[in-house]
mmCIF file of C-alpha atoms in Angstrom:
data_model
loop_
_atom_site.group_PDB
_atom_site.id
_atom_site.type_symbol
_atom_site.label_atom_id
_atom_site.label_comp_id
_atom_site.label_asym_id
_atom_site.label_seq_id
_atom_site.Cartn_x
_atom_site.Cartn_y
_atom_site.Cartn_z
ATOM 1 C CA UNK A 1 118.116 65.288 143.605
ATOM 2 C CA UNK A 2 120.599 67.993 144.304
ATOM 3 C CA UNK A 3 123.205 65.418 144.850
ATOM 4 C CA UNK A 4 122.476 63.679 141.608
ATOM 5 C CA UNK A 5 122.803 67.110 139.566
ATOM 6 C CA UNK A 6 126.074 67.914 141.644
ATOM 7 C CA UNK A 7 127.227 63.674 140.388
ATOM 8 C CA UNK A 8 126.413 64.774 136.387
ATOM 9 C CA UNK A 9 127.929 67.943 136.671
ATOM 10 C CA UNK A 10 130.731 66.857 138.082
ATOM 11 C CA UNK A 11 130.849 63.940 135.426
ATOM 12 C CA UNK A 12 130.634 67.035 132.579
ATOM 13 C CA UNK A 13 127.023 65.685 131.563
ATOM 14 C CA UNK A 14 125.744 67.276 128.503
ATOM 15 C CA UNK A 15 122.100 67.492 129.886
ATOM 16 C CA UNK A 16 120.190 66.509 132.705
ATOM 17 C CA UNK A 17 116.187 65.787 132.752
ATOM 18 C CA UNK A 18 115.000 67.001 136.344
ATOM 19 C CA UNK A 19 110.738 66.637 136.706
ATOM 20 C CA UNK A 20 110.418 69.052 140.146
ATOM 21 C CA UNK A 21 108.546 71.808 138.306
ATOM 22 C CA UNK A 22 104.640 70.631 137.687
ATOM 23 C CA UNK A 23 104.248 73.591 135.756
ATOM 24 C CA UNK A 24 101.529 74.723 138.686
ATOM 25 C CA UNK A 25 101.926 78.648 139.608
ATOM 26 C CA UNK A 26 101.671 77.898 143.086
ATOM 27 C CA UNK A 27 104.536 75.527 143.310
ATOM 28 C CA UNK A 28 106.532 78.293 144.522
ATOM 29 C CA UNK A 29 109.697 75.450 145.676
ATOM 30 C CA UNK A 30 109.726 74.437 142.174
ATOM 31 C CA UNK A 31 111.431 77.683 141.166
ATOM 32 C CA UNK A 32 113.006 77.723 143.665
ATOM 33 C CA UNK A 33 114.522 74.314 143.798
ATOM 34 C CA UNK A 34 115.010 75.299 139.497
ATOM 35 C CA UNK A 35 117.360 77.876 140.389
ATOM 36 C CA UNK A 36 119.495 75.996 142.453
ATOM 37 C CA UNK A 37 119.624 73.503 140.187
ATOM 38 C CA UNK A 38 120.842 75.640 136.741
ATOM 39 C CA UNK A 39 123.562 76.860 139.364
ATOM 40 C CA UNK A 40 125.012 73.664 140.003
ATOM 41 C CA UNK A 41 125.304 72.182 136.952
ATOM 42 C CA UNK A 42 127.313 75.118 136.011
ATOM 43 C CA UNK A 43 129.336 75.136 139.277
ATOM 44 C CA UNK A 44 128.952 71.633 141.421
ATOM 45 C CA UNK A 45 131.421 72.764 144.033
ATOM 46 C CA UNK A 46 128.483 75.729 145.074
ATOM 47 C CA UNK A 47 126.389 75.484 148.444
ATOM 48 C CA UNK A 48 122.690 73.879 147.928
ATOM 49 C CA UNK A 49 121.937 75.978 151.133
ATOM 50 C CA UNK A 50 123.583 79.118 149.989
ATOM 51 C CA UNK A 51 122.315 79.280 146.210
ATOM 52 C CA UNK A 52 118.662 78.811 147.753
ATOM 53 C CA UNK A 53 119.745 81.604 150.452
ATOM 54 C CA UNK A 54 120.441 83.723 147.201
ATOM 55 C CA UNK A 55 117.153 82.814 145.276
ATOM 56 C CA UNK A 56 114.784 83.413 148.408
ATOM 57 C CA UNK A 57 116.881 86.871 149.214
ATOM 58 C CA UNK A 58 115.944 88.119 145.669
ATOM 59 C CA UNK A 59 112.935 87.292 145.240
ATOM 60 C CA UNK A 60 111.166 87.955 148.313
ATOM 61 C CA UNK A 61 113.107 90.694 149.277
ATOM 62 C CA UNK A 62 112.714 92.069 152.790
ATOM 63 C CA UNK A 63 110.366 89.267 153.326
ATOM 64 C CA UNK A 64 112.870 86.878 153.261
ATOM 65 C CA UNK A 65 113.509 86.102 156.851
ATOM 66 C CA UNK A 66 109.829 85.013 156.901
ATOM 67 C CA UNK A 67 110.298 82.546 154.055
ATOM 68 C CA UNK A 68 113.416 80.986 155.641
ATOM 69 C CA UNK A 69 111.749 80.870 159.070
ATOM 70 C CA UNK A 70 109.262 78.733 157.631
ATOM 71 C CA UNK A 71 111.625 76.250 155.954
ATOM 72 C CA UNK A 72 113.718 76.463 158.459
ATOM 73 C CA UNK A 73 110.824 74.785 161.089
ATOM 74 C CA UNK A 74 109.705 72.331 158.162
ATOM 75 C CA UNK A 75 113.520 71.471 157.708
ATOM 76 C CA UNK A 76 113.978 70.532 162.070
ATOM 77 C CA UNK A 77 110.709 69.031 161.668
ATOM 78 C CA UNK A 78 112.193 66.536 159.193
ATOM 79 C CA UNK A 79 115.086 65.998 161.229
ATOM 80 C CA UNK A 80 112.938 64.147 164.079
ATOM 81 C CA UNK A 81 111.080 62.396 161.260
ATOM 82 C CA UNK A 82 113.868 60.993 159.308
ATOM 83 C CA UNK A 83 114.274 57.629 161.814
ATOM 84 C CA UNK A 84 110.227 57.076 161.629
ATOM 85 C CA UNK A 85 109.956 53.957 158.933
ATOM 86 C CA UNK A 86 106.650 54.905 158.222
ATOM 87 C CA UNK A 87 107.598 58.055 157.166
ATOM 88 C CA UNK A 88 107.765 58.987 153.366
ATOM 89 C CA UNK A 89 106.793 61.467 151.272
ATOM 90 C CA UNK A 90 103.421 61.154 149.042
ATOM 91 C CA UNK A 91 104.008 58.818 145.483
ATOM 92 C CA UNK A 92 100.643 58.672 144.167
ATOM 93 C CA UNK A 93 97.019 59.901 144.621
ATOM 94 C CA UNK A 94 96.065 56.376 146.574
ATOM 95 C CA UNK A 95 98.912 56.859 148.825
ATOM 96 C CA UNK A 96 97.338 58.083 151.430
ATOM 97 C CA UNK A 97 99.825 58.725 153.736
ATOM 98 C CA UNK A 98 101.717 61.405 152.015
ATOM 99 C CA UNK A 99 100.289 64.115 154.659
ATOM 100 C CA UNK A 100 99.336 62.281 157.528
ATOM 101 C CA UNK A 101 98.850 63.994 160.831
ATOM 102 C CA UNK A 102 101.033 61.736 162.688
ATOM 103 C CA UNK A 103 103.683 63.204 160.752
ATOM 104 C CA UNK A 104 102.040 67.103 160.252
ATOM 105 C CA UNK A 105 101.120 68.327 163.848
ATOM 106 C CA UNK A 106 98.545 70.690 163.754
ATOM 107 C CA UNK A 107 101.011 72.829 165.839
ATOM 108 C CA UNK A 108 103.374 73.177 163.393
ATOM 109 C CA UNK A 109 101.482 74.194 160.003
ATOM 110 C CA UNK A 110 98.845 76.854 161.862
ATOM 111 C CA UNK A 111 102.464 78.174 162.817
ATOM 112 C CA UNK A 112 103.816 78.011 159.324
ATOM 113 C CA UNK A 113 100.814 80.162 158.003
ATOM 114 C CA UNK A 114 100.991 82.444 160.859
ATOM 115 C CA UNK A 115 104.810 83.195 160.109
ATOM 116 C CA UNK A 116 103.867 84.276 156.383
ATOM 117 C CA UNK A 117 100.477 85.899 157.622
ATOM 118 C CA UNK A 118 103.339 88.091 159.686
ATOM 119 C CA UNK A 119 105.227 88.526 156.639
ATOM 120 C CA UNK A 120 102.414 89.952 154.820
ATOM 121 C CA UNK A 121 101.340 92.162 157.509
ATOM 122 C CA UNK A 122 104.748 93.795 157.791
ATOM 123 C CA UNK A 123 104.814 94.600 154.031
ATOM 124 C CA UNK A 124 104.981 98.703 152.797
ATOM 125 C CA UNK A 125 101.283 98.802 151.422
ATOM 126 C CA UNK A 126 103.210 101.749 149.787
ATOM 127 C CA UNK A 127 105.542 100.356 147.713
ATOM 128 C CA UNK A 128 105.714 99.238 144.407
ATOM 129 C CA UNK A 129 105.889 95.794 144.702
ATOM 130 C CA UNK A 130 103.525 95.226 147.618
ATOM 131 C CA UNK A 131 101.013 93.485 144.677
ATOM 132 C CA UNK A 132 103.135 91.058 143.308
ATOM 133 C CA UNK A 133 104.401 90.449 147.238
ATOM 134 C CA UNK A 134 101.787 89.635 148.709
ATOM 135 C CA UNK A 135 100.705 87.082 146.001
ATOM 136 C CA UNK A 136 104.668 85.606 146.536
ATOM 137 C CA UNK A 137 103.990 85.006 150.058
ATOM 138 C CA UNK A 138 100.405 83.716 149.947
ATOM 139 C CA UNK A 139 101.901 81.504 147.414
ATOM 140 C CA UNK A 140 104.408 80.304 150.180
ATOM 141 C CA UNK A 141 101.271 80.270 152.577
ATOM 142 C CA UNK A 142 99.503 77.801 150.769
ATOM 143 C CA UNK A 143 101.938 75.308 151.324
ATOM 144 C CA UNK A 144 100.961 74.304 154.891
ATOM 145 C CA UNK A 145 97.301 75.399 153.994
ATOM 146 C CA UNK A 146 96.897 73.069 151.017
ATOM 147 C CA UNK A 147 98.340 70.262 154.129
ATOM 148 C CA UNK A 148 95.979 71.645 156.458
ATOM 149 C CA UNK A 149 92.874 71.494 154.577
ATOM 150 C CA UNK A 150 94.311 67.964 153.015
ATOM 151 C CA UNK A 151 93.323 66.474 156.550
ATOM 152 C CA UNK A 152 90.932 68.795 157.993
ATOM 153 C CA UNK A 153 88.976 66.704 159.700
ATOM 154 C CA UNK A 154 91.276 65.029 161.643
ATOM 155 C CA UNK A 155 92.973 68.236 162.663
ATOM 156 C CA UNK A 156 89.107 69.298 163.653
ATOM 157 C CA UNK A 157 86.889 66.373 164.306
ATOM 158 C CA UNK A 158 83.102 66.686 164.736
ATOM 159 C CA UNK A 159 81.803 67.282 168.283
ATOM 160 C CA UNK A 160 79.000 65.503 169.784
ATOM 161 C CA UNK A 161 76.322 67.655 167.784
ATOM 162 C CA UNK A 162 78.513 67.085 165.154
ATOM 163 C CA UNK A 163 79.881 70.844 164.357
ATOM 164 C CA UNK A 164 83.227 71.258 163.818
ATOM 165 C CA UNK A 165 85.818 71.980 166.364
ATOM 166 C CA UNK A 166 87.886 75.165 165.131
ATOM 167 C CA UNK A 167 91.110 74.239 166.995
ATOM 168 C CA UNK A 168 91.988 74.372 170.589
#
């Protein structure tokens, strides 16, 4: 999409109708991705990477290296996935492939919230902010938790008694 706003920009389009905010409060990319977008259509020739660099450094603050750490392991996981063909990103509430653990390892989202469980823990219960940050980075949290619980029990199938199995 990025590339598209960067094309109409570029192009000195008068407006441009971009549907990656679903008005949800715990859609914390869709801010994010918001920001980066108002930048570039008013500068095209600006770094994607380095506009979201800016937007993650201000609002989470010292917390920030957590938050990039995450992407950052979602963004090299994508990189092995990109030559899968039966990869692709959930279209519709039938598709039921969208967040498939062939594509999700266990491995890497229990890793994902443990990075912004870290993040939380480091916070200054002291200061000001540590309210609104901790919701910020629970918010982040719930990204790999919402694609956890999504496919729970294939993550943690039912044992022989059938109880079930709370990881390895």
């Amino acid at each position: 999409m990025m590339k598209n706003i960067k094309t109409a920009a570029k192009n000195k389009a008068e407006g441009y109708l971009a549907l990656f905010s679903y008005g949800d409060k715990n859609e914390w990319q869709a801010s994010m991705n918001g920001y980066v977008a108002a930048e570039l259509m008013w500068n095209a020739d600006l770094s994607e990477t380095a506009l979201r660099n800016e937007y993650i450094e201000g609002y989470y603050g010292n917390s920030s290296k957590y938050v990039k750490k995450l992407i950052a392991a979602f963004e090299a996981h994508y990189e092995l996935l990109k030559d899968n063909s039966d990869f692709r990103f959930k279209m519709t509430k039938d598709d039921d492939i969208g967040f498939n653990v062939r594509f999700y390892p266990e491995k890497l989202l229990t890793e994902a919230i443990a990075v912004m469980d870290e993040a939380i823990a480091e916070l200054d219960k002291n200061s000001a902010d540590y309210d609104i940050m901790v919701k910020r980075l629970k918010c982040v949290r719930l990204t790999p938790m919402r694609m956890l619980h999504y496919n729970y029990y294939a993550y943690y199938p039912r044992d022989k008694k059938g109880y079930y199995a709370l990881g390895e």
